[in-house]
Amino acid sequence: MTFSVKFGKESAMEPKKTRGKNPIIDTIYTADPAPMVCGDTLWLYTTHDEDELVNNFYTMVDWRCFSTRDMVNWTDHGKVFSLDDIEWADDRAWAPQAVERNGKFYLYCPVHKKNGGMAIAVGIADNPAGPFKDMGEPLVDEGDWNDIDPTVFIDDDGQAYLYFGNPELRYVLLNEDMVSYNREVGVVKIPMTEEAFAKGGHMTGTTYGEGPWFYKRNGLYYMVYAAFAEGKGRNEHLAYSTSEHPTGPWKYGGVLMTEEGGVFTNHPGIADFKGHSYLFYHTGELPGGSLFHRSVCVAEFTYNEDGSIDTVEKCDGVDPVE
Ligand code: FUB
């Protein structure tokens, strides 16, 4: 059985009868999963690791989109945004996140600028499957290399937050238009303390590495991120911190997914969908998988009564939902 979706050009992927199977996508290499729930559909935006590498490094030129209504059958919407659509960018189509506001869809994407350094681009579309159109200039461009891995969240009072960063976690307060931010507040640097992110091996001396994912549940704010334990040669694991306020102070919560069995990077995306909580992540487990050839997976998890989360195991798939 396959289903059709209302938006865009789609192709139904191989139907799966009973359980969803990891990696979710086995036709291309994908990484940096960013789920977005819209009504009865979960949309999954990913980066795309090209088969052929340039300079033996991440070779990534476009962003892909997939959707599901049951966590088992997925529809491939193909390329929804690419470096070719961003006149001022030339490389590194890295980890995105999408959000809907007032009937428009915004895809926040780190890219390498033609004149050097990383910055955050915004693609805008009328439906979740794109095509996304670049807003024409960087949204965040501090002139350093920290401006990667944006995560966006609109709070109950309407204030939207865009967190991002490697090695530092930073944020801006997005304006209602979602394509500009409060310049008086500017780019705020989160104090990179051990209380917030635990002692770790990344450049700030904490575990916080990159790939933040910001959301709120039952009045508690969560920051989930790719993290580095102390010591040399460690792969990234996933960890989380919480706060009673959207801008911190943050308190370290624990390890969400261990580094074992993965590749150097990992990248979290969290969504509640049809009464279940999901952690999307990536591994190198497709045939030919490697540091630069990753694939997106998903695991179901539950919260403890106090809002804490136990370590989630990498798994081979999830059950269907209705
Ligand atoms: O995929 C490219 C980069 O690697 C992402 O931006 C990081 O989060 C890491 O996954």
PDB file of C-alpha atoms in Angstrom, residues 4-273:
ATOM      1  CA  SER A   4      -0.449  10.096  -2.094  1.00  0.00           C
ATOM      2  CA  VAL A   5       0.259  13.472  -0.567  1.00  0.00           C
ATOM      3  CA  LYS A   6      -1.310  16.768  -1.396  1.00  0.00           C
ATOM      4  CA  PHE A   7       1.899  18.650  -2.032  1.00  0.00           C
ATOM      5  CA  GLY A   8       4.618  18.669  -4.638  1.00  0.00           C
ATOM      6  CA  LYS A   9       5.993  15.969  -6.895  1.00  0.00           C
ATOM      7  CA  GLU A  10       6.294  12.749  -5.028  1.00  0.00           C
ATOM      8  CA  SER A  11       7.372   9.208  -5.554  1.00  0.00           C
ATOM      9  CA  ALA A  12       6.238   6.460  -3.238  1.00  0.00           C
ATOM     10  CA  MET A  13       9.109   4.495  -1.809  1.00  0.00           C
ATOM     11  CA  GLU A  14       9.099   0.717  -1.485  1.00  0.00           C
ATOM     12  CA  PRO A  15       6.004  -0.116   0.618  1.00  0.00           C
ATOM     13  CA  LYS A  16       6.807  -1.696   3.974  1.00  0.00           C
ATOM     14  CA  LYS A  17       4.073  -3.819   5.455  1.00  0.00           C
ATOM     15  CA  THR A  18       4.467  -4.114   9.185  1.00  0.00           C
ATOM     16  CA  ARG A  19       7.365  -2.218  10.771  1.00  0.00           C
ATOM     17  CA  GLY A  20       9.398   0.736   9.659  1.00  0.00           C
ATOM     18  CA  LYS A  21      12.981  -0.281   8.928  1.00  0.00           C
ATOM     19  CA  ASN A  22      16.194   1.617   9.683  1.00  0.00           C
ATOM     20  CA  PRO A  23      17.787   3.335   7.866  1.00  0.00           C
ATOM     21  CA  ILE A  24      14.557   5.015   6.787  1.00  0.00           C
ATOM     22  CA  ILE A  25      15.937   5.929   3.365  1.00  0.00           C
ATOM     23  CA  ASP A  26      18.043   3.358   1.565  1.00  0.00           C
ATOM     24  CA  THR A  27      18.164   4.835  -1.943  1.00  0.00           C
ATOM     25  CA  ILE A  28      20.605   7.664  -1.188  1.00  0.00           C
ATOM     26  CA  TYR A  29      22.818   8.663   1.746  1.00  0.00           C
ATOM     27  CA  THR A  30      21.057  11.133   4.048  1.00  0.00           C
ATOM     28  CA  ALA A  31      22.055  12.842   7.306  1.00  0.00           C
ATOM     29  CA  ASP A  32      21.017  15.530   9.802  1.00  0.00           C
ATOM     30  CA  PRO A  33      17.320  14.592  10.155  1.00  0.00           C
ATOM     31  CA  ALA A  34      14.845  17.393  10.898  1.00  0.00           C
ATOM     32  CA  PRO A  35      11.249  16.240  11.437  1.00  0.00           C
ATOM     33  CA  MET A  36       8.275  18.628  11.251  1.00  0.00           C
ATOM     34  CA  VAL A  37       4.742  17.521  12.107  1.00  0.00           C
ATOM     35  CA  CYS A  38       1.936  19.169  10.167  1.00  0.00           C
ATOM     36  CA  GLY A  39      -1.549  17.774  10.793  1.00  0.00           C
ATOM     37  CA  ASP A  40      -1.561  14.040  10.152  1.00  0.00           C
ATOM     38  CA  THR A  41       1.791  14.007   8.332  1.00  0.00           C
ATOM     39  CA  LEU A  42       5.370  13.932   9.564  1.00  0.00           C
ATOM     40  CA  TRP A  43       7.724  15.689   7.154  1.00  0.00           C
ATOM     41  CA  LEU A  44      11.379  14.774   7.353  1.00  0.00           C
ATOM     42  CA  TYR A  45      14.016  17.135   5.960  1.00  0.00           C
ATOM     43  CA  THR A  46      17.535  15.785   5.563  1.00  0.00           C
ATOM     44  CA  THR A  47      20.880  16.669   4.150  1.00  0.00           C
ATOM     45  CA  HIS A  48      22.251  14.534   1.343  1.00  0.00           C
ATOM     46  CA  ASP A  49      25.721  12.973   1.264  1.00  0.00           C
ATOM     47  CA  GLU A  50      26.744  12.614  -2.384  1.00  0.00           C
ATOM     48  CA  ASP A  51      28.153   9.222  -3.453  1.00  0.00           C
ATOM     49  CA  GLU A  52      31.195  10.857  -5.088  1.00  0.00           C
ATOM     50  CA  LEU A  53      33.305  12.902  -2.681  1.00  0.00           C
ATOM     51  CA  VAL A  54      35.159  16.092  -3.571  1.00  0.00           C
ATOM     52  CA  ASN A  55      38.458  16.522  -1.670  1.00  0.00           C
ATOM     53  CA  ASN A  56      37.532  13.554   0.534  1.00  0.00           C
ATOM     54  CA  PHE A  57      35.230  15.738   2.651  1.00  0.00           C
ATOM     55  CA  TYR A  58      31.486  16.238   3.202  1.00  0.00           C
ATOM     56  CA  THR A  59      30.082  16.669  -0.306  1.00  0.00           C
ATOM     57  CA  MET A  60      26.601  18.084   0.141  1.00  0.00           C
ATOM     58  CA  VAL A  61      24.733  20.305  -2.307  1.00  0.00           C
ATOM     59  CA  ASP A  62      21.008  19.919  -1.643  1.00  0.00           C
ATOM     60  CA  TRP A  63      18.322  19.263   0.958  1.00  0.00           C
ATOM     61  CA  ARG A  64      15.822  16.405   0.646  1.00  0.00           C
ATOM     62  CA  CYS A  65      12.302  15.886   1.970  1.00  0.00           C
ATOM     63  CA  PHE A  66      10.329  12.745   2.834  1.00  0.00           C
ATOM     64  CA  SER A  67       6.943  12.311   4.464  1.00  0.00           C
ATOM     65  CA  THR A  68       4.929   9.667   6.277  1.00  0.00           C
ATOM     66  CA  ARG A  69       1.549   9.277   7.902  1.00  0.00           C
ATOM     67  CA  ASP A  70       2.301   6.027   9.690  1.00  0.00           C
ATOM     68  CA  MET A  71       6.089   5.936  10.333  1.00  0.00           C
ATOM     69  CA  VAL A  72       6.350   2.906   8.022  1.00  0.00           C
ATOM     70  CA  ASN A  73       5.458   4.020   4.487  1.00  0.00           C
ATOM     71  CA  TRP A  74       7.466   7.009   3.310  1.00  0.00           C
ATOM     72  CA  THR A  75       7.092   9.236   0.267  1.00  0.00           C
ATOM     73  CA  ASP A  76      10.190  10.730  -1.332  1.00  0.00           C
ATOM     74  CA  HIS A  77       9.666  14.366  -2.373  1.00  0.00           C
ATOM     75  CA  GLY A  78      13.172  14.635  -3.773  1.00  0.00           C
ATOM     76  CA  LYS A  79      15.284  17.767  -3.722  1.00  0.00           C
ATOM     77  CA  VAL A  80      13.397  20.713  -2.171  1.00  0.00           C
ATOM     78  CA  PHE A  81      16.200  23.311  -1.921  1.00  0.00           C
ATOM     79  CA  SER A  82      19.795  23.408  -3.127  1.00  0.00           C
ATOM     80  CA  LEU A  83      22.954  25.497  -3.332  1.00  0.00           C
ATOM     81  CA  ASP A  84      21.939  26.335  -6.908  1.00  0.00           C
ATOM     82  CA  ASP A  85      18.970  28.237  -5.432  1.00  0.00           C
ATOM     83  CA  ILE A  86      21.209  30.396  -3.198  1.00  0.00           C
ATOM     84  CA  GLU A  87      23.137  32.860  -5.314  1.00  0.00           C
ATOM     85  CA  TRP A  88      25.551  33.854  -2.513  1.00  0.00           C
ATOM     86  CA  ALA A  89      26.450  30.301  -1.394  1.00  0.00           C
ATOM     87  CA  ASP A  90      28.835  27.798  -2.961  1.00  0.00           C
ATOM     88  CA  ASP A  91      29.275  24.763  -0.671  1.00  0.00           C
ATOM     89  CA  ARG A  92      28.241  22.814   2.433  1.00  0.00           C
ATOM     90  CA  ALA A  93      24.477  22.330   2.312  1.00  0.00           C
ATOM     91  CA  TRP A  94      24.464  21.321   5.984  1.00  0.00           C
ATOM     92  CA  ALA A  95      21.936  20.530   8.725  1.00  0.00           C
ATOM     93  CA  PRO A  96      18.558  22.282   8.248  1.00  0.00           C
ATOM     94  CA  GLN A  97      15.333  22.654  10.212  1.00  0.00           C
ATOM     95  CA  ALA A  98      11.860  23.649   8.980  1.00  0.00           C
ATOM     96  CA  VAL A  99       8.914  25.352  10.653  1.00  0.00           C
ATOM     97  CA  GLU A 100       5.482  26.580   9.576  1.00  0.00           C
ATOM     98  CA  ARG A 101       4.124  30.018  10.434  1.00  0.00           C
ATOM     99  CA  ASN A 102       1.024  31.742   9.099  1.00  0.00           C
ATOM    100  CA  GLY A 103       0.695  29.285   6.203  1.00  0.00           C
ATOM    101  CA  LYS A 104       4.309  29.635   5.007  1.00  0.00           C
ATOM    102  CA  PHE A 105       7.134  27.151   5.488  1.00  0.00           C
ATOM    103  CA  TYR A 106      10.644  28.261   6.424  1.00  0.00           C
ATOM    104  CA  LEU A 107      13.717  26.074   5.971  1.00  0.00           C
ATOM    105  CA  TYR A 108      16.787  27.310   7.882  1.00  0.00           C
ATOM    106  CA  CYS A 109      20.013  26.020   6.330  1.00  0.00           C
ATOM    107  CA  PRO A 110      23.722  26.492   7.041  1.00  0.00           C
ATOM    108  CA  VAL A 111      25.794  27.135   3.926  1.00  0.00           C
ATOM    109  CA  HIS A 112      29.288  28.199   2.963  1.00  0.00           C
ATOM    110  CA  LYS A 113      29.367  31.710   1.470  1.00  0.00           C
ATOM    111  CA  LYS A 114      31.083  32.502  -1.802  1.00  0.00           C
ATOM    112  CA  ASN A 115      33.170  35.070   0.063  1.00  0.00           C
ATOM    113  CA  GLY A 116      34.126  32.626   2.833  1.00  0.00           C
ATOM    114  CA  GLY A 117      32.738  31.445   6.173  1.00  0.00           C
ATOM    115  CA  MET A 118      29.450  29.819   7.114  1.00  0.00           C
ATOM    116  CA  ALA A 119      26.107  31.588   7.429  1.00  0.00           C
ATOM    117  CA  ILE A 120      22.444  30.668   7.817  1.00  0.00           C
ATOM    118  CA  ALA A 121      20.173  30.846   4.772  1.00  0.00           C
ATOM    119  CA  VAL A 122      16.374  30.767   4.790  1.00  0.00           C
ATOM    120  CA  GLY A 123      14.264  29.084   2.130  1.00  0.00           C
ATOM    121  CA  ILE A 124      10.574  29.996   1.972  1.00  0.00           C
ATOM    122  CA  ALA A 125       7.775  27.897   0.466  1.00  0.00           C
ATOM    123  CA  ASP A 126       3.996  27.739   0.300  1.00  0.00           C
ATOM    124  CA  ASN A 127       3.900  24.060   1.149  1.00  0.00           C
ATOM    125  CA  PRO A 128       6.129  21.669   3.089  1.00  0.00           C
ATOM    126  CA  ALA A 129       7.422  19.853   0.006  1.00  0.00           C
ATOM    127  CA  GLY A 130       8.732  23.105  -1.410  1.00  0.00           C
ATOM    128  CA  PRO A 131      10.212  24.195  -3.673  1.00  0.00           C
ATOM    129  CA  PHE A 132      11.904  26.602  -1.245  1.00  0.00           C
ATOM    130  CA  LYS A 133      13.065  30.000  -2.480  1.00  0.00           C
ATOM    131  CA  ASP A 134      16.044  31.719  -0.904  1.00  0.00           C
ATOM    132  CA  MET A 135      15.263  34.974   0.937  1.00  0.00           C
ATOM    133  CA  GLY A 136      18.191  36.531  -0.946  1.00  0.00           C
ATOM    134  CA  GLU A 137      20.767  37.117   1.795  1.00  0.00           C
ATOM    135  CA  PRO A 138      22.082  35.408   4.946  1.00  0.00           C
ATOM    136  CA  LEU A 139      19.827  35.615   8.001  1.00  0.00           C
ATOM    137  CA  VAL A 140      22.717  35.127  10.446  1.00  0.00           C
ATOM    138  CA  ASP A 141      26.226  35.972   9.310  1.00  0.00           C
ATOM    139  CA  GLU A 142      28.656  36.775  12.101  1.00  0.00           C
ATOM    140  CA  GLY A 143      31.715  36.439   9.924  1.00  0.00           C
ATOM    141  CA  ASP A 144      32.972  33.386  11.797  1.00  0.00           C
ATOM    142  CA  TRP A 145      32.528  29.636  11.344  1.00  0.00           C
ATOM    143  CA  ASN A 146      30.108  29.176  14.249  1.00  0.00           C
ATOM    144  CA  ASP A 147      26.962  29.848  12.195  1.00  0.00           C
ATOM    145  CA  ILE A 148      25.809  26.291  11.495  1.00  0.00           C
ATOM    146  CA  ASP A 149      23.059  23.866  12.496  1.00  0.00           C
ATOM    147  CA  PRO A 150      20.054  26.146  13.104  1.00  0.00           C
ATOM    148  CA  THR A 151      17.127  24.920  15.232  1.00  0.00           C
ATOM    149  CA  VAL A 152      13.895  26.897  15.297  1.00  0.00           C
ATOM    150  CA  PHE A 153      11.017  26.896  17.794  1.00  0.00           C
ATOM    151  CA  ILE A 154       7.954  29.155  18.130  1.00  0.00           C
ATOM    152  CA  ASP A 155       6.881  29.503  21.763  1.00  0.00           C
ATOM    153  CA  ASP A 156       3.277  29.746  22.992  1.00  0.00           C
ATOM    154  CA  ASP A 157       3.555  33.559  23.250  1.00  0.00           C
ATOM    155  CA  GLY A 158       4.518  33.781  19.561  1.00  0.00           C
ATOM    156  CA  GLN A 159       8.223  34.507  20.123  1.00  0.00           C
ATOM    157  CA  ALA A 160      10.338  32.429  17.755  1.00  0.00           C
ATOM    158  CA  TYR A 161      13.875  31.400  18.690  1.00  0.00           C
ATOM    159  CA  LEU A 162      16.684  30.338  16.369  1.00  0.00           C
ATOM    160  CA  TYR A 163      19.505  28.571  18.209  1.00  0.00           C
ATOM    161  CA  PHE A 164      22.611  27.414  16.336  1.00  0.00           C
ATOM    162  CA  GLY A 165      26.335  26.907  16.630  1.00  0.00           C
ATOM    163  CA  ASN A 166      29.564  24.938  16.796  1.00  0.00           C
ATOM    164  CA  PRO A 167      31.480  25.134  19.135  1.00  0.00           C
ATOM    165  CA  GLU A 168      29.323  27.707  20.941  1.00  0.00           C
ATOM    166  CA  LEU A 169      25.566  27.647  21.337  1.00  0.00           C
ATOM    167  CA  ARG A 170      24.047  30.977  20.339  1.00  0.00           C
ATOM    168  CA  TYR A 171      20.556  32.295  19.566  1.00  0.00           C
ATOM    169  CA  VAL A 172      18.635  35.129  17.964  1.00  0.00           C
ATOM    170  CA  LEU A 173      15.047  36.223  18.610  1.00  0.00           C
ATOM    171  CA  LEU A 174      13.283  35.893  15.277  1.00  0.00           C
ATOM    172  CA  ASN A 175      10.785  38.554  14.304  1.00  0.00           C
ATOM    173  CA  GLU A 176       7.230  37.568  13.362  1.00  0.00           C
ATOM    174  CA  ASP A 177       8.256  37.524   9.661  1.00  0.00           C
ATOM    175  CA  MET A 178      10.686  34.646  10.459  1.00  0.00           C
ATOM    176  CA  VAL A 179      13.299  36.084   8.072  1.00  0.00           C
ATOM    177  CA  SER A 180      14.768  38.786  10.308  1.00  0.00           C
ATOM    178  CA  TYR A 181      15.716  38.997  13.978  1.00  0.00           C
ATOM    179  CA  ASN A 182      15.735  41.477  16.823  1.00  0.00           C
ATOM    180  CA  ARG A 183      18.923  43.428  16.093  1.00  0.00           C
ATOM    181  CA  GLU A 184      18.832  45.259  19.451  1.00  0.00           C
ATOM    182  CA  VAL A 185      19.170  41.944  21.263  1.00  0.00           C
ATOM    183  CA  GLY A 186      21.516  40.699  18.555  1.00  0.00           C
ATOM    184  CA  VAL A 187      23.247  37.323  18.614  1.00  0.00           C
ATOM    185  CA  VAL A 188      23.264  36.044  22.203  1.00  0.00           C
ATOM    186  CA  LYS A 189      26.037  33.688  23.328  1.00  0.00           C
ATOM    187  CA  ILE A 190      24.953  31.025  25.819  1.00  0.00           C
ATOM    188  CA  PRO A 191      27.495  30.619  28.642  1.00  0.00           C
ATOM    189  CA  MET A 192      29.278  27.349  27.861  1.00  0.00           C
ATOM    190  CA  THR A 193      29.468  26.064  31.443  1.00  0.00           C
ATOM    191  CA  GLU A 194      29.842  22.553  32.829  1.00  0.00           C
ATOM    192  CA  GLU A 195      26.577  22.987  34.712  1.00  0.00           C
ATOM    193  CA  ALA A 196      24.809  23.612  31.402  1.00  0.00           C
ATOM    194  CA  PHE A 197      26.513  21.015  29.202  1.00  0.00           C
ATOM    195  CA  ALA A 198      28.775  18.871  31.458  1.00  0.00           C
ATOM    196  CA  LYS A 199      32.540  18.570  31.177  1.00  0.00           C
ATOM    197  CA  GLY A 200      33.511  17.303  27.755  1.00  0.00           C
ATOM    198  CA  GLY A 201      35.999  17.109  24.967  1.00  0.00           C
ATOM    199  CA  HIS A 202      34.833  19.826  22.588  1.00  0.00           C
ATOM    200  CA  MET A 203      36.482  23.194  22.146  1.00  0.00           C
ATOM    201  CA  THR A 204      34.665  24.940  25.000  1.00  0.00           C
ATOM    202  CA  GLY A 205      35.649  22.225  27.496  1.00  0.00           C
ATOM    203  CA  THR A 206      32.040  21.058  27.646  1.00  0.00           C
ATOM    204  CA  THR A 207      30.274  18.209  25.862  1.00  0.00           C
ATOM    205  CA  TYR A 208      28.261  20.563  23.621  1.00  0.00           C
ATOM    206  CA  GLY A 209      29.410  20.079  20.043  1.00  0.00           C
ATOM    207  CA  GLU A 210      26.833  21.050  17.426  1.00  0.00           C
ATOM    208  CA  GLY A 211      23.450  20.097  15.984  1.00  0.00           C
ATOM    209  CA  PRO A 212      21.170  21.646  18.645  1.00  0.00           C
ATOM    210  CA  TRP A 213      17.451  20.743  18.638  1.00  0.00           C
ATOM    211  CA  PHE A 214      15.294  23.117  20.702  1.00  0.00           C
ATOM    212  CA  TYR A 215      11.725  22.432  21.854  1.00  0.00           C
ATOM    213  CA  LYS A 216       9.345  22.633  24.781  1.00  0.00           C
ATOM    214  CA  ARG A 217       7.361  19.886  26.489  1.00  0.00           C
ATOM    215  CA  ASN A 218       5.098  20.288  29.531  1.00  0.00           C
ATOM    216  CA  GLY A 219       6.546  23.724  30.248  1.00  0.00           C
ATOM    217  CA  LEU A 220      10.160  22.497  30.233  1.00  0.00           C
ATOM    218  CA  TYR A 221      12.560  23.615  27.481  1.00  0.00           C
ATOM    219  CA  TYR A 222      14.878  20.993  25.986  1.00  0.00           C
ATOM    220  CA  MET A 223      18.144  21.407  24.116  1.00  0.00           C
ATOM    221  CA  VAL A 224      19.268  18.139  22.527  1.00  0.00           C
ATOM    222  CA  TYR A 225      22.637  18.191  20.761  1.00  0.00           C
ATOM    223  CA  ALA A 226      25.608  16.293  19.367  1.00  0.00           C
ATOM    224  CA  ALA A 227      28.171  16.045  22.148  1.00  0.00           C
ATOM    225  CA  PHE A 228      31.782  15.057  22.786  1.00  0.00           C
ATOM    226  CA  ALA A 229      32.888  13.128  25.834  1.00  0.00           C
ATOM    227  CA  GLU A 230      36.342  13.810  27.240  1.00  0.00           C
ATOM    228  CA  GLY A 231      39.269  12.131  25.550  1.00  0.00           C
ATOM    229  CA  LYS A 232      40.755  11.939  22.093  1.00  0.00           C
ATOM    230  CA  GLY A 233      39.273  10.201  19.042  1.00  0.00           C
ATOM    231  CA  ARG A 234      35.709  10.131  20.325  1.00  0.00           C
ATOM    232  CA  ASN A 235      32.698  10.011  18.018  1.00  0.00           C
ATOM    233  CA  GLU A 236      29.797  12.302  18.792  1.00  0.00           C
ATOM    234  CA  HIS A 237      27.104  11.062  21.143  1.00  0.00           C
ATOM    235  CA  LEU A 238      23.754  12.763  21.733  1.00  0.00           C
ATOM    236  CA  ALA A 239      23.050  14.578  25.003  1.00  0.00           C
ATOM    237  CA  TYR A 240      20.444  16.964  26.368  1.00  0.00           C
ATOM    238  CA  SER A 241      20.042  19.899  28.721  1.00  0.00           C
ATOM    239  CA  THR A 242      16.869  21.501  30.054  1.00  0.00           C
ATOM    240  CA  SER A 243      15.757  24.910  31.251  1.00  0.00           C
ATOM    241  CA  GLU A 244      12.677  26.529  32.755  1.00  0.00           C
ATOM    242  CA  HIS A 245      13.164  29.452  30.373  1.00  0.00           C
ATOM    243  CA  PRO A 246      13.664  29.543  26.613  1.00  0.00           C
ATOM    244  CA  THR A 247      17.002  31.329  26.949  1.00  0.00           C
ATOM    245  CA  GLY A 248      18.444  29.338  29.861  1.00  0.00           C
ATOM    246  CA  PRO A 249      20.132  28.938  32.245  1.00  0.00           C
ATOM    247  CA  TRP A 250      20.587  25.395  30.928  1.00  0.00           C
ATOM    248  CA  LYS A 251      21.115  22.366  33.131  1.00  0.00           C
ATOM    249  CA  TYR A 252      22.799  19.238  31.809  1.00  0.00           C
ATOM    250  CA  GLY A 253      20.383  16.291  31.607  1.00  0.00           C
ATOM    251  CA  GLY A 254      22.416  13.301  30.425  1.00  0.00           C
ATOM    252  CA  VAL A 255      23.386  11.129  27.478  1.00  0.00           C
ATOM    253  CA  LEU A 256      20.545  10.531  25.016  1.00  0.00           C
ATOM    254  CA  MET A 257      22.354   8.195  22.610  1.00  0.00           C
ATOM    255  CA  THR A 258      25.818   6.719  23.027  1.00  0.00           C
ATOM    256  CA  GLU A 259      28.590   7.080  20.444  1.00  0.00           C
ATOM    257  CA  GLU A 260      29.083   3.346  19.917  1.00  0.00           C
ATOM    258  CA  GLY A 261      28.379   1.844  16.529  1.00  0.00           C
ATOM    259  CA  GLY A 262      28.051   5.134  14.759  1.00  0.00           C
ATOM    260  CA  VAL A 263      30.169   7.360  12.603  1.00  0.00           C
ATOM    261  CA  PHE A 264      32.038  10.478  13.735  1.00  0.00           C
ATOM    262  CA  THR A 265      28.933  12.709  13.654  1.00  0.00           C
ATOM    263  CA  ASN A 266      25.437  12.208  14.935  1.00  0.00           C
ATOM    264  CA  HIS A 267      22.583  14.686  14.764  1.00  0.00           C
ATOM    265  CA  PRO A 268      19.277  14.714  16.693  1.00  0.00           C
ATOM    266  CA  GLY A 269      15.762  15.599  15.550  1.00  0.00           C
ATOM    267  CA  ILE A 270      12.842  15.155  17.972  1.00  0.00           C
ATOM    268  CA  ALA A 271       9.120  14.955  17.206  1.00  0.00           C
ATOM    269  CA  ASP A 272       5.888  13.932  18.906  1.00  0.00           C
ATOM    270  CA  PHE A 273       3.613  12.297  16.338  1.00  0.00           C
TER     271      PHE A 273
END
